[in-house]
Structure formats: structure tokens, C-alpha cells
XYZ file of C-alpha atoms in Angstrom:
617
model
C 32.479 163.695 60.225
C 30.994 161.475 63.189
C 29.329 163.516 66.315
C 28.446 162.421 70.262
C 27.445 164.967 73.005
C 29.539 164.994 76.641
C 27.915 163.222 79.541
C 29.360 166.398 81.586
C 29.122 169.616 79.260
C 26.381 168.699 76.661
C 28.783 169.913 74.477
C 29.539 168.407 70.802
C 32.403 165.639 70.177
C 33.768 165.728 66.997
C 36.189 163.394 65.518
C 38.853 165.941 63.501
C 41.247 165.805 59.505
C 44.052 164.663 62.302
C 42.350 161.791 63.923
C 40.895 160.627 60.292
C 44.527 161.557 58.905
C 46.577 159.119 61.899
C 44.058 156.171 62.071
C 44.212 155.910 58.269
C 48.388 155.826 58.391
C 47.417 152.450 60.195
C 45.947 150.819 56.930
C 48.251 152.445 54.673
C 51.351 151.232 56.109
C 50.004 147.715 56.932
C 49.394 147.362 53.040
C 53.231 148.815 52.267
C 54.414 146.341 54.762
C 52.503 143.823 52.689
C 54.001 145.427 48.825
C 57.226 145.470 50.888
C 57.360 141.365 51.152
C 56.018 140.668 47.729
C 58.463 142.707 46.322
C 61.502 141.425 47.992
C 60.131 137.617 48.345
C 58.768 137.971 44.155
C 60.981 135.340 42.831
C 60.338 132.997 45.830
C 57.898 130.150 45.354
C 58.406 127.770 48.423
C 54.880 127.684 50.447
C 57.092 127.158 53.603
C 58.764 130.528 53.499
C 55.053 131.678 52.941
C 52.788 129.723 55.879
C 56.188 129.484 58.110
C 58.303 132.238 57.479
C 61.084 129.705 56.074
C 61.537 129.198 59.654
C 63.841 132.463 59.825
C 62.122 134.243 61.766
C 63.459 136.068 65.058
C 61.663 135.462 68.031
C 60.632 139.550 69.371
C 58.475 139.528 66.505
C 56.787 136.284 66.868
C 56.657 136.893 70.595
C 54.943 140.162 69.794
C 52.509 138.879 66.455
C 51.469 136.123 69.420
C 50.513 138.509 72.029
C 48.361 140.570 69.491
C 46.617 137.513 67.849
C 43.932 137.282 69.828
C 44.278 140.602 71.786
C 41.691 141.276 69.673
C 39.406 144.943 69.282
C 36.876 142.894 71.840
C 39.065 142.534 74.388
C 40.037 146.544 73.870
C 36.813 147.687 74.122
C 34.921 144.469 75.884
C 37.344 143.974 78.948
C 37.526 147.531 80.593
C 33.318 147.204 80.121
C 33.703 143.902 81.868
C 35.403 146.004 84.663
C 33.071 148.819 84.269
C 29.286 146.467 84.525
C 31.257 143.614 87.126
C 34.439 144.178 88.617
C 37.798 142.906 88.430
C 37.799 139.540 89.033
C 38.732 139.490 85.229
C 42.181 140.257 85.769
C 43.131 136.836 87.062
C 42.987 135.491 83.546
C 46.643 136.780 83.782
C 47.579 133.851 86.102
C 45.445 131.914 83.502
C 47.475 133.292 80.574
C 50.527 132.120 82.688
C 49.669 128.558 83.073
C 48.960 128.618 79.066
C 52.330 129.800 78.458
C 53.390 126.955 80.264
C 51.966 124.666 78.914
C 52.130 125.614 74.926
C 56.016 126.176 74.982
C 56.917 122.711 76.919
C 53.748 120.280 76.678
C 52.416 121.239 72.798
C 55.291 123.332 71.038
C 57.710 120.521 70.935
C 55.521 117.367 69.250
C 54.203 120.381 66.588
C 57.816 121.113 66.140
C 58.894 117.806 65.721
C 56.288 116.712 62.790
C 57.200 119.827 60.761
C 53.969 120.680 59.092
C 52.326 123.590 58.280
C 49.100 122.334 59.650
C 49.137 121.082 62.950
C 45.997 118.948 62.163
C 48.143 116.930 60.091
C 48.877 115.457 64.072
C 45.980 114.373 64.553
C 45.993 112.206 60.884
C 49.737 110.703 62.471
C 48.300 109.619 66.176
C 43.934 108.639 65.293
C 43.583 108.277 61.137
C 42.285 110.755 58.844
C 38.428 110.666 60.181
C 40.123 112.980 63.247
C 41.853 114.837 61.105
C 39.049 115.911 58.951
C 36.159 116.410 61.573
C 38.785 118.931 63.629
C 39.619 120.777 60.334
C 35.991 121.420 59.467
C 35.442 122.606 62.933
C 38.309 125.072 63.299
C 37.400 126.548 59.810
C 33.955 127.064 61.764
C 35.072 128.661 64.635
C 37.620 130.920 62.989
C 35.418 132.260 59.843
C 32.673 132.899 62.347
C 34.770 134.532 65.228
C 36.720 137.056 61.770
C 33.286 138.032 61.274
C 32.798 138.764 64.475
C 35.862 141.066 65.081
C 35.404 142.715 61.902
C 31.602 144.029 62.399
C 31.549 144.699 66.487
C 34.000 147.400 66.922
C 32.893 148.848 63.588
C 29.417 148.708 64.995
C 30.304 150.519 68.478
C 32.347 152.908 66.965
C 30.048 153.453 63.929
C 27.201 153.908 66.933
C 29.410 156.674 68.973
C 31.303 158.584 66.689
C 29.684 158.140 63.540
C 32.155 156.450 61.612
C 31.343 154.854 58.632
C 30.107 151.112 59.386
C 30.393 150.252 55.612
C 33.775 152.278 55.296
C 35.220 150.580 58.638
C 34.025 147.268 57.193
C 35.136 147.530 53.911
C 38.692 149.035 54.726
C 39.365 146.624 57.363
C 38.160 143.795 55.477
C 40.166 144.364 52.002
C 43.438 145.721 53.473
C 43.957 142.690 55.712
C 43.147 140.308 53.178
C 44.824 142.946 51.162
C 48.369 142.342 52.798
C 48.362 139.000 53.769
C 47.564 137.677 50.361
C 50.879 139.684 49.254
C 53.359 138.823 52.046
C 51.740 135.497 54.059
C 53.475 135.336 57.568
C 56.314 137.465 57.317
C 53.957 140.216 56.561
C 51.389 139.276 59.305
C 54.309 138.670 62.082
C 55.509 142.335 60.495
C 52.327 144.365 60.535
C 50.941 142.295 64.164
C 54.457 143.737 66.052
C 53.337 147.554 64.205
C 49.872 146.860 64.881
C 50.708 145.938 69.013
C 52.938 149.250 69.310
C 50.025 150.963 68.430
C 47.569 148.809 70.764
C 49.732 150.144 73.691
C 50.257 153.771 72.429
C 46.329 153.947 71.962
C 46.056 152.320 75.536
C 47.897 154.349 77.781
C 46.993 157.786 76.009
C 43.802 156.135 77.071
C 44.485 155.683 80.436
C 46.781 158.559 81.201
C 44.320 161.317 80.363
C 41.182 159.160 82.261
C 43.307 159.317 85.245
C 43.947 162.988 84.491
C 40.162 163.841 83.887
C 39.439 161.508 87.793
C 41.754 163.178 89.752
C 44.358 160.354 89.548
C 44.760 156.898 89.356
C 44.277 156.415 93.325
C 41.147 158.484 93.482
C 40.220 156.242 90.555
C 41.018 153.890 92.523
C 39.134 154.482 95.542
C 35.634 155.399 93.542
C 35.429 151.957 92.156
C 35.784 149.912 95.385
C 33.399 152.068 97.362
C 31.306 151.200 94.829
C 32.456 147.813 94.844
C 34.276 147.344 91.015
C 37.792 146.152 92.903
C 37.548 142.350 93.933
C 39.861 140.167 93.518
C 39.702 137.415 96.569
C 36.036 135.829 95.417
C 37.819 132.060 95.730
C 33.776 130.087 95.859
C 34.057 126.389 94.559
C 30.865 126.982 93.309
C 31.190 126.569 89.273
C 28.239 128.616 88.441
C 29.514 131.452 90.092
C 30.557 133.401 87.212
C 34.408 134.731 87.983
C 36.647 133.178 90.616
C 39.926 132.810 91.532
C 39.269 129.309 90.164
C 36.834 129.787 87.206
C 39.017 132.640 85.440
C 42.723 131.900 86.555
C 42.214 127.869 85.930
C 38.680 128.130 83.751
C 40.670 130.893 81.287
C 43.670 128.499 81.719
C 42.643 126.660 79.796
C 41.039 128.534 77.302
C 44.389 130.076 76.832
C 46.146 126.729 75.865
C 43.431 126.302 73.679
C 44.356 129.332 71.472
C 48.439 128.883 72.221
C 48.490 125.254 72.690
C 47.192 124.025 69.923
C 45.621 126.574 67.392
C 46.702 126.819 64.075
C 47.171 130.707 63.997
C 49.482 130.571 66.921
C 51.108 126.887 65.953
C 51.859 128.403 62.662
C 53.965 131.558 64.367
C 55.401 129.638 66.782
C 56.499 127.028 64.611
C 58.236 130.032 61.836
C 61.969 129.930 64.405
C 64.470 128.360 63.431
C 64.564 126.238 66.387
C 62.913 124.804 69.162
C 64.840 126.643 71.536
C 63.794 130.072 69.925
C 59.896 128.644 69.800
C 60.026 128.829 73.534
C 61.383 131.630 73.922
C 58.883 133.282 71.307
C 56.201 131.616 73.488
C 57.567 133.410 77.016
C 58.341 136.480 75.713
C 55.052 137.127 74.758
C 53.700 136.553 78.079
C 55.086 140.673 79.573
C 52.866 141.735 76.914
C 49.695 139.812 77.247
C 49.929 141.229 81.210
C 50.640 144.414 80.247
C 47.334 145.126 77.576
C 45.209 143.269 80.077
C 46.851 145.566 82.832
C 46.334 148.044 81.316
C 42.488 147.725 79.772
C 41.509 146.754 83.193
C 42.873 149.276 84.484
C 41.192 151.505 81.937
C 37.903 149.634 83.361
C 38.497 151.137 86.794
C 38.842 154.320 85.275
C 35.415 154.734 83.043
C 33.685 153.750 85.957
C 35.638 156.184 87.904
C 34.752 158.729 85.581
C 31.165 157.874 84.987
C 30.325 156.992 88.221
C 27.868 159.800 88.748
C 26.703 159.534 85.381
C 26.256 155.871 83.598
C 26.178 156.070 80.376
C 23.410 153.384 79.217
C 21.321 154.050 81.935
C 20.938 157.926 81.053
C 20.590 157.099 77.758
C 23.709 158.455 76.019
C 24.558 154.661 74.594
C 22.662 151.670 74.223
C 25.017 148.815 74.830
C 28.151 148.455 76.918
C 30.643 147.609 74.215
C 30.163 151.477 72.925
C 31.595 152.888 76.673
C 34.871 153.150 75.203
C 34.137 155.004 72.278
C 32.338 157.201 74.044
C 35.032 158.055 76.385
C 37.418 158.271 74.279
C 35.337 161.231 72.603
C 34.947 162.557 76.362
C 38.549 162.105 77.243
C 40.321 162.484 74.198
C 38.624 164.828 72.457
C 39.834 167.763 72.996
C 43.797 166.861 72.288
C 43.753 166.867 68.132
C 45.006 162.868 66.947
C 44.053 161.260 70.131
C 40.910 159.852 68.704
C 42.347 159.013 65.966
C 45.278 157.251 67.277
C 42.718 155.386 69.794
C 40.668 154.391 67.072
C 43.606 153.145 65.224
C 44.606 150.920 68.707
C 41.040 149.512 68.297
C 41.275 148.528 64.750
C 44.781 147.159 65.249
C 43.538 145.009 67.158
C 40.995 143.384 64.930
C 43.841 144.118 61.724
C 46.255 141.735 63.938
C 43.002 138.842 64.683
C 41.782 139.018 61.104
C 45.172 138.735 59.124
C 45.625 135.708 61.594
C 42.541 133.833 60.647
C 43.010 134.414 56.724
C 47.011 133.153 57.004
C 45.610 129.784 59.318
C 42.437 129.386 57.108
C 44.124 129.361 53.651
C 47.087 126.909 55.645
C 44.529 124.528 56.717
C 42.554 124.651 53.552
C 45.421 123.500 51.401
C 47.369 121.052 53.407
C 44.058 119.336 55.226
C 41.772 119.126 52.229
C 42.947 120.332 48.436
C 47.028 118.551 49.385
C 44.846 115.249 50.838
C 41.899 115.225 49.373
C 42.407 116.824 45.674
C 46.010 116.590 44.163
C 49.263 116.031 45.295
C 50.958 116.957 42.245
C 50.712 120.569 42.240
C 53.951 122.607 41.678
C 55.134 125.010 44.105
C 54.176 128.215 42.385
C 51.104 126.548 42.257
C 50.676 125.898 45.452
C 51.354 129.402 46.160
C 48.635 131.104 44.155
C 46.133 128.413 45.049
C 47.081 129.417 48.593
C 46.756 133.143 47.556
C 43.700 132.348 45.458
C 42.161 130.759 49.126
C 42.872 133.859 51.087
C 40.888 135.980 48.696
C 37.834 133.958 48.692
C 38.075 134.219 52.608
C 38.269 137.489 52.680
C 34.960 138.141 50.870
C 33.724 135.490 52.853
C 34.282 136.777 55.864
C 33.097 140.007 54.598
C 29.572 137.862 54.067
C 29.858 136.940 57.672
C 29.666 140.242 58.887
C 27.124 141.597 56.670
C 24.778 138.857 57.854
C 26.443 139.805 61.081
C 24.599 142.948 61.008
C 21.367 142.147 59.279
C 20.634 139.462 61.812
C 21.684 141.069 64.351
C 21.719 139.993 68.119
C 21.387 136.453 67.395
C 24.022 135.434 64.954
C 26.411 137.066 67.629
C 25.176 135.260 70.152
C 25.779 131.942 67.431
C 29.292 132.966 66.736
C 30.679 134.090 70.668
C 28.718 130.867 71.031
C 30.225 128.239 68.953
C 33.624 129.563 69.363
C 33.710 128.765 72.847
C 32.094 125.211 72.868
C 33.969 124.063 70.292
C 37.335 124.841 72.285
C 37.261 122.224 74.546
C 36.471 119.331 72.014
C 39.650 120.273 70.338
C 42.178 120.706 72.828
C 40.859 117.491 74.570
C 41.584 115.520 70.998
C 44.758 116.880 71.551
C 45.078 116.188 75.081
C 44.111 112.999 74.807
C 46.945 112.072 71.460
C 49.531 113.589 73.439
C 49.495 112.743 76.922
C 47.522 109.258 76.687
C 49.086 106.683 74.370
C 46.429 104.331 75.500
C 43.750 106.801 73.068
C 42.888 105.291 69.982
C 41.173 106.366 66.528
C 37.510 104.992 67.564
C 38.110 106.702 71.443
C 39.502 109.817 69.569
C 36.010 110.286 67.293
C 33.598 109.122 70.405
C 34.933 111.662 72.887
C 35.103 114.828 69.924
C 31.572 114.317 69.022
C 30.443 113.411 72.407
C 32.021 116.403 74.166
C 31.271 118.286 71.068
C 27.248 117.420 71.974
C 27.032 117.988 75.678
C 28.861 121.139 75.654
C 26.335 122.604 72.399
C 23.509 121.606 74.092
C 25.113 123.337 77.722
C 26.462 126.698 75.260
C 22.510 126.959 73.418
C 20.407 126.206 76.472
C 22.040 128.319 78.576
C 21.670 130.984 75.478
C 17.481 129.745 74.630
C 16.248 128.496 77.593
C 18.613 129.644 80.672
C 18.134 131.480 83.757
C 18.728 135.317 83.755
C 22.531 135.669 84.086
C 24.475 137.524 86.940
C 23.324 140.916 87.757
C 25.589 143.530 87.416
C 26.601 145.836 89.263
C 24.634 149.164 90.518
C 25.150 152.533 88.379
C 24.067 156.394 88.844
C 22.522 159.099 87.049
C 22.499 161.532 89.759
C 25.428 163.364 88.086
C 24.242 163.874 84.310
C 24.473 167.136 83.246
C 20.118 167.106 82.438
C 17.774 167.289 84.316
C 15.098 164.759 82.542
C 17.320 161.552 83.191
C 16.648 159.035 79.996
C 14.845 156.320 80.988
C 15.970 153.061 79.108
C 14.213 152.513 75.016
C 12.544 149.164 74.107
C 15.698 149.377 71.604
C 17.909 150.252 74.260
C 16.902 147.665 76.246
C 17.041 145.043 73.395
C 20.391 146.654 71.889
C 21.629 146.087 75.891
C 20.598 142.093 74.973
C 23.045 142.134 72.157
C 25.955 143.638 73.737
C 25.729 140.888 77.109
C 26.899 138.146 75.066
C 30.204 139.834 74.738
C 30.880 138.775 78.497
C 28.199 136.004 77.869
C 25.655 136.517 80.590
C 21.863 137.780 80.035
C 20.173 140.700 80.430
C 19.232 141.056 84.006
C 15.088 140.226 84.620
C 13.105 139.836 87.371
C 13.123 136.076 88.705
C 9.327 135.206 90.496
C 9.527 132.181 92.864
C 9.283 129.928 91.365
C 10.292 126.169 91.279
C 13.257 125.990 88.409
C 14.054 122.913 86.140
C 17.161 120.967 87.611
C 18.675 121.657 84.100
C 19.228 125.175 85.336
C 21.667 124.724 87.839
C 23.742 122.514 84.199
C 22.941 126.378 82.258
C 24.443 128.533 84.809
C 27.983 127.174 84.765
C 30.427 129.779 83.884
C 30.711 130.541 80.839
C 35.055 130.028 82.119
C 34.634 126.574 82.664
C 33.214 125.761 79.243
C 36.326 124.779 77.640
C 37.917 122.596 80.488
C 34.691 120.785 80.588
C 34.769 120.311 76.787
C 37.934 118.295 76.972
C 37.624 116.913 80.094
C 34.433 115.082 78.615
C 36.299 113.717 75.763
C 39.475 112.590 77.893
C 37.020 110.957 79.697
C 35.260 109.421 76.846
C 37.715 108.712 74.266
C 39.404 107.072 77.280
C 36.946 104.349 77.727
C 35.201 103.983 74.344
C 39.484 103.135 73.797
C 39.914 100.648 76.532
C 36.614 99.060 75.389
C 37.905 99.134 72.266
C 41.512 97.934 72.276
C 43.764 100.475 73.324
C 46.524 101.842 71.493
C 49.729 99.638 72.022
C 52.256 102.043 73.224
C 55.683 99.411 71.575
C 53.739 100.960 68.161
C 53.272 104.314 68.638
C 56.403 106.639 67.863
C 57.395 108.299 71.245
C 57.782 111.911 68.415
C 54.134 112.003 68.767
C 53.708 112.005 72.639
C 54.783 115.118 74.638
C 57.629 115.226 76.223
C 55.734 115.467 79.412
C 54.484 112.149 79.183
C 57.823 110.878 79.833
C 58.635 113.041 82.458
C 55.389 111.479 84.501
C 56.065 107.971 83.471
C 59.862 108.390 84.553
C 57.920 107.976 88.050
C 56.580 104.478 87.300
C 58.664 101.187 88.131
C 60.996 100.729 85.432
C 59.311 97.448 84.068
C 56.236 99.972 82.893
C 58.610 102.023 80.793
C 58.092 100.727 77.783
C 59.718 102.706 74.986
C 57.744 103.356 71.762
C 59.288 101.578 68.807
C 59.761 103.481 65.265
C 56.162 102.614 64.071
C 53.490 104.488 62.822
C 50.039 103.689 62.055
C 51.014 99.368 61.728
C 54.188 101.046 59.291
C 57.405 100.265 60.527
C 59.102 104.076 58.962
C 62.881 106.005 59.382
C 63.202 108.133 61.845
C 64.143 110.632 59.350
C 60.896 110.072 57.471
C 58.541 109.955 60.488
C 60.260 113.201 62.415
C 63.305 114.836 60.399
C 64.593 117.119 63.527
C 64.254 117.644 67.451
C 66.402 120.385 68.989
C 69.407 119.718 70.672
C 69.700 122.012 73.695
C 73.564 123.185 72.728
C 73.771 122.876 68.867
C 70.629 123.736 67.440
C 69.730 120.437 64.998
C 70.720 116.972 65.758
C 68.938 113.601 64.068
C 65.570 112.730 65.965
C 66.850 110.238 69.082
C 64.749 108.595 71.423
C 63.660 110.263 74.409
């Protein structure tokens, strides 16, 4: 069994049999849910049921699943380490999530729900043509695959380093179980396993927070210690976009990023469209917000308590662990190690985050590959049964590929982790700009959409990779101490520890601090210093500006030829402020071809009666 030593007493901490039993029960329960739904729906060959739950899901499990999807193991491990290292400014992300909730429920979701398609990228073809759809799909698949590999590998490595948990065992266990239950039960299984997993996540976080506050003398004392050492900060309102975390960068920049995650990301759109009516879908989005606030509050408070617990003996500087993403696993052993089973519950908590994120990615990628590539370019004559079999086969292939990516990450080390995390941030903005340009700017044409997407992606890659490989030193972490460590011969950081810290810094998008010499810096360094929280917003803005300029010069889309159902309701509300002569209604022409309303969009939510035929706005 894995073992580690307490920083306070030097006593060996071990994971017990009960810890491993409780940890394993999470995987067993998740697999059983998959088998249950596979047996229950064994005669059902409807692909819509597999990917959208037959549009019969209840708002509560959908809202829990929405919250669990991107509250991954990286959040559970990374956010407390962020607060420990840089302070509490990151908590403003809850304001960003509120902005994203509004945008998702009332700007993006009405459009996606009315198109009534499994893949959200079908919208891009309806609006801009095939090239934009394929371009966006390829970016999404690349982004999601790398993210899944990272989510699989990072928590496994952190727990292996601290607890001795088998790296290969956890990688194989998470990948195989997750692929199995997603393949067996589809969206219904993913929703219910996510619901189970988010409950486990909250229980594990509460256990660590309660025991941690008890060990530090209460939450008030922990807060005072953290405040005394500069960890408590909420008032940084600097307008400088180079400042890492401010009210604006985290609250607004983070809100734009989460608008991408919730508003146009296939994994979330699939869930949101699995409910029977648009109103219930919007309800699920709003019900998800309190869960997001709760989880973010818990992980930030754990970060405060963790600093108070280790404030006189920083485990990294002292040499007990080598990376800041190992701080939470170390604290688990120090705080929960004396209570049988609690360490196992928290491990289940962390890996619940991995399972929920990976299952969402598997479901989303299989839907995109089937709808946007196989059925679009290969064959359109598949029977329902063949579609279902093919989808399950795709999930298995993606599962193996994801495992291979995680192995590549484990071999390549910091460089591939750096690339995968950076790539995810850089792709979000260009993709978001594409959908925003289509839904809120009816004048954007297909040439503008292609140029905007390509230009935005190019500039954001320059920014991201330039900042990582050729940029200035990042934000310095707040000071730490080792004067309270139980040994007298305090360790210094070794070369290996420093190398590992560089890898860990990628989780927070910062560079390991180095001494800056008095020399003239290249002007581009100011560009590279832009806070990572603005990446998505900047990418979106570049896309919109480019696409609108190109559309003007190449002949903007005639508003009268555009189907109203492809435009967000927000546009019509804003255009109501214009003179009546300027409020040109769209016709039922789509891409130059006249279609019936029923052919282009089947249904729209009626406020009182569920579904009615689609009406003009």
C-alpha cells in the first residue's frame, strides 16, 4: 500500500483496506449503472435515445451532470493549490459562472434546442456551410481528446506520488470503467453516474474541509492565518489585462470562458437538449449554478485551510512533495489519515471528477464523429441499429486513444502537459466567436466565418505558445515558510523538484519564478503577459472583428434571406430598439433554398403549453 510521512510528526501515513474498498465502490457503482441502462434499453435502437436520452430526462439529474462535467479532478486538486499559492482572487470565478449561466440559458440554448440536432456543429453548416463545420469539429475533437488525456493522467500522477496508488492501475481503471459504462448506457448512464459522482465529490470535499478546520483550530482561525500571510484578497480591480487575476479578468474573462464550456461545448449542449422542453432545459442550466457555487466555495475554503495547516512548513519548499498539485493528496493523508475510510472517500471524490469529465468527452466525441463526419461524408443509409453499434464502437476507439494520449503525457512529461492545457484555452475563443458571430450578427457570411476562425486561431496560438516557450517569467507566488517543520535539517529544492514545479505551474498557467535581470525586454513580452483568463475573450473578439470586416468586403449576408431560427432571441430583443423600418424579418429561406418552417426547425417552446409549431419572432 502507498505510504507518506506526516510533515508534523514524521509518522508514516498509510491507505488502509477500507480506503481502497470505498474507493473501488465508486467504480463498481458506476459500472452497475451502465449495465442497468444497457439491460433496460436492450431493445431500443434509437440513436437519439442513446445520445440525448430520448429527450425525456428530468432537470435535476441533468443539472447535476452539468455541474459535474467540468468540475473535474483538476478543479478539486488545482483550485486549493491555486488559493494556497496565489490567494483567493480566483473565487471571483463564481461571478463568471453566473454570466455564463445567463448566456447559456437565454442566448445559445434556444437556438440549439430549436435546431433539434444531436451535434451542435450542424448549426455551423446551416449558417455558414460545410467548411466552417468541419474546421470547428476538428478543433473540438483535438481539444477534447487532449483534455481527456490530461484529466486522466494528472490526478493519477498526483495520488501516485503522495499515496503510492498505482499509476497504471488508476489509469487503466478509470479509462476502462468510464469507457464501459458510457458505451453501455449512453446519455442516460452518463447523467446518472454524473449525479452519483457529484454527490461523492461534495461529500469528499466536506470531509476534508471539516477535518481540516478542526486541525487548524476552526475556520475563523484558518482565515486569520491566511489573511495575515496575504492569501485573502478580493479587491484587485486593476484594469491592466496583464495582471493575472483581477475582478475583471476572473469575473468577466472567466465568464466568457465558461460561456464557451456551457453555451457551445458539445458535451454540455447534449445534456441541455436531453430534456422534453426548452423551459425545462433552461431550468436545468439555472439549477446547475448553485452546485457550481457550492463546489467552488468548498475548494477555495480548502485552499485557505490548507495554507493555515501548512503555513509554518511548506511541503514543496521543505521537499515532502515536489509539485503543488500534490498538496491536496498530502493534506488528505495528514488530516484524514487517522480516520479509516475517509482517505478512500476523498480519493473517490477526486476520481469522480475524472470520471464525469471523461464520460462527457466520450459521449460528445462519439456524437460529433457520427453526425458530422460518418453520416455527413461516408454514408447516410445506416439503419438505426447500425448507427447504435457504430456509436458504441467509436466510444471504445476513443477510450483506447485517450488512454494512449495519457501514456504519451506520462512519457513526455511537462512539455505535453503544457501543450495540451494551452491548446484547450486557445481553441475556446475562436470556436466561441464562430457561434456568437452566427447567432448575434446576422450579417456575417461564410467567408467571414472561415477567415475569422483561422485568424483568431493563428493569433491565439502565437500568444499561447509564445508565452509558454518564449515569454517572460510569470507571476511570483506568495511567500511560504519552513520554520515549523518537525525536522531540523530543512531540505532545499533539488533540480528534480524545480523541474516538477515547472510542470505543475502549467495547471495555473504561470511560469516558474526566476530572477529577472535588468535588461530591456522585447515589446512582445507585454502581449505575452496577458492574463490567461482573457484568452477566450480575446480569441472571440478577434474572430468577430475579422469575420465582420471580411463579410462587409465580400458581401454581407442579406438579413431577409436568413432563417430567423438560426439567430438568437437576444438579437431580436436588441433590434427592437431600432426604428421599425430597420426591423427586417427573416424569411424561410436557408442557404438560398426555400424550405418550410417544419423542415428547417420542427418545434419551439411555447411558454404555456410545451410544444407548438415554430412561429416567427
